[in-house]
XYZ file of C-alpha atoms in Angstrom:
119
model
C -43.007 13.792 17.678
C -39.769 14.202 15.731
C -36.786 15.537 17.643
C -33.825 17.287 16.057
C -30.516 17.916 17.796
C -27.849 20.130 16.259
C -24.165 20.188 17.056
C -20.957 21.596 15.642
C -21.323 25.333 16.047
C -18.556 27.527 17.373
C -16.291 30.507 16.869
C -14.133 30.518 13.746
C -12.113 33.101 11.875
C -13.119 34.418 8.439
C -12.199 31.983 5.719
C -12.305 28.951 7.988
C -14.732 26.031 7.895
C -17.256 24.365 10.181
C -19.496 21.349 9.829
C -22.860 21.287 11.545
C -24.665 18.048 12.291
C -28.332 17.379 12.922
C -29.518 14.084 14.334
C -33.181 13.375 13.575
C -35.184 10.956 15.701
C -37.232 9.633 12.778
C -36.389 7.622 9.703
C -35.854 9.810 6.685
C -38.597 7.807 4.997
C -41.047 9.546 7.348
C -39.695 13.008 6.539
C -40.884 15.194 3.674
C -38.263 17.921 3.568
C -35.338 18.806 5.807
C -32.880 21.601 5.892
C -30.965 24.318 7.670
C -32.124 27.806 8.577
C -30.346 30.595 10.383
C -31.263 33.686 12.332
C -28.918 36.575 12.905
C -29.533 39.142 15.664
C -32.300 41.517 14.672
C -33.116 39.600 11.510
C -35.745 37.106 10.487
C -35.005 33.428 10.226
C -33.911 32.529 6.705
C -33.431 29.384 4.694
C -29.798 28.367 4.224
C -29.972 24.976 2.522
C -32.564 22.280 2.143
C -33.439 18.896 0.760
C -36.815 19.418 -0.825
C -39.633 16.926 -0.700
C -38.595 15.851 -4.180
C -35.079 15.067 -2.976
C -33.306 17.953 -4.675
C -31.175 20.501 -2.840
C -31.657 24.236 -2.706
C -29.407 26.956 -1.307
C -29.676 30.596 -0.399
C -27.818 32.726 -2.930
C -25.561 34.043 -0.179
C -24.121 30.568 0.539
C -24.041 28.967 -2.908
C -20.601 27.614 -3.682
C -19.539 27.784 -0.029
C -22.010 25.608 1.865
C -22.987 22.011 1.135
C -25.885 20.116 2.683
C -25.658 16.336 2.878
C -27.248 13.496 4.759
C -26.554 10.005 6.004
C -29.736 7.954 5.715
C -28.319 5.121 7.806
C -27.478 7.391 10.727
C -30.519 9.695 10.376
C -28.177 12.645 10.240
C -27.979 15.737 8.126
C -24.900 17.902 7.766
C -24.054 21.406 6.698
C -20.476 21.867 5.550
C -19.657 25.558 5.681
C -16.490 26.755 3.949
C -15.024 30.214 3.461
C -17.049 31.556 6.347
C -17.731 35.263 6.495
C -18.765 37.563 9.363
C -22.230 37.821 7.785
C -22.662 34.082 8.342
C -22.808 34.732 12.073
C -26.163 33.441 13.309
C -27.933 30.728 15.216
C -28.354 27.803 12.853
C -31.434 25.618 13.126
C -32.171 22.190 11.771
C -35.686 21.827 10.357
C -37.796 18.924 9.163
C -41.409 18.497 8.125
C -43.746 15.646 7.456
C -47.239 14.798 6.336
C -49.021 12.348 8.597
C -52.668 11.313 8.494
C -53.439 14.274 6.261
C -51.818 16.794 8.556
C -48.645 18.829 8.126
C -46.103 18.976 10.917
C -42.805 20.797 11.198
C -40.044 20.397 13.720
C -37.093 22.516 14.790
C -33.905 21.858 16.655
C -32.735 24.025 19.515
C -30.174 25.842 17.384
C -26.400 26.079 17.429
C -24.430 29.344 17.408
C -21.954 30.074 14.647
C -19.793 33.156 15.148
C -17.401 34.596 12.584
C -15.857 37.815 13.894
C -15.079 40.687 11.570
């Protein structure tokens, strides 16, 4: 069982920055893909940024050029640097990871951290 714990959310003004952190309880060698999703009130959960299984990064069009996903393999942590925040970025942000183990696919989610950018 892989556990993910997010931190770093909060209330910021438009144009400001936040950095989210996700601590993962497994070595990154055991992880296939990892990334960040978000869910705004009344909307479906959507992909924000991810490290794919091939090790490349991918971003939602709405955050390209503003958000950067990174990771620290030694600390088993993943980060989401969010710059130039907008009110439409308001959502609960979730850390996600998946793995293949003994022929089965597993995915794991953190508990979420709230990011609020008032209009």
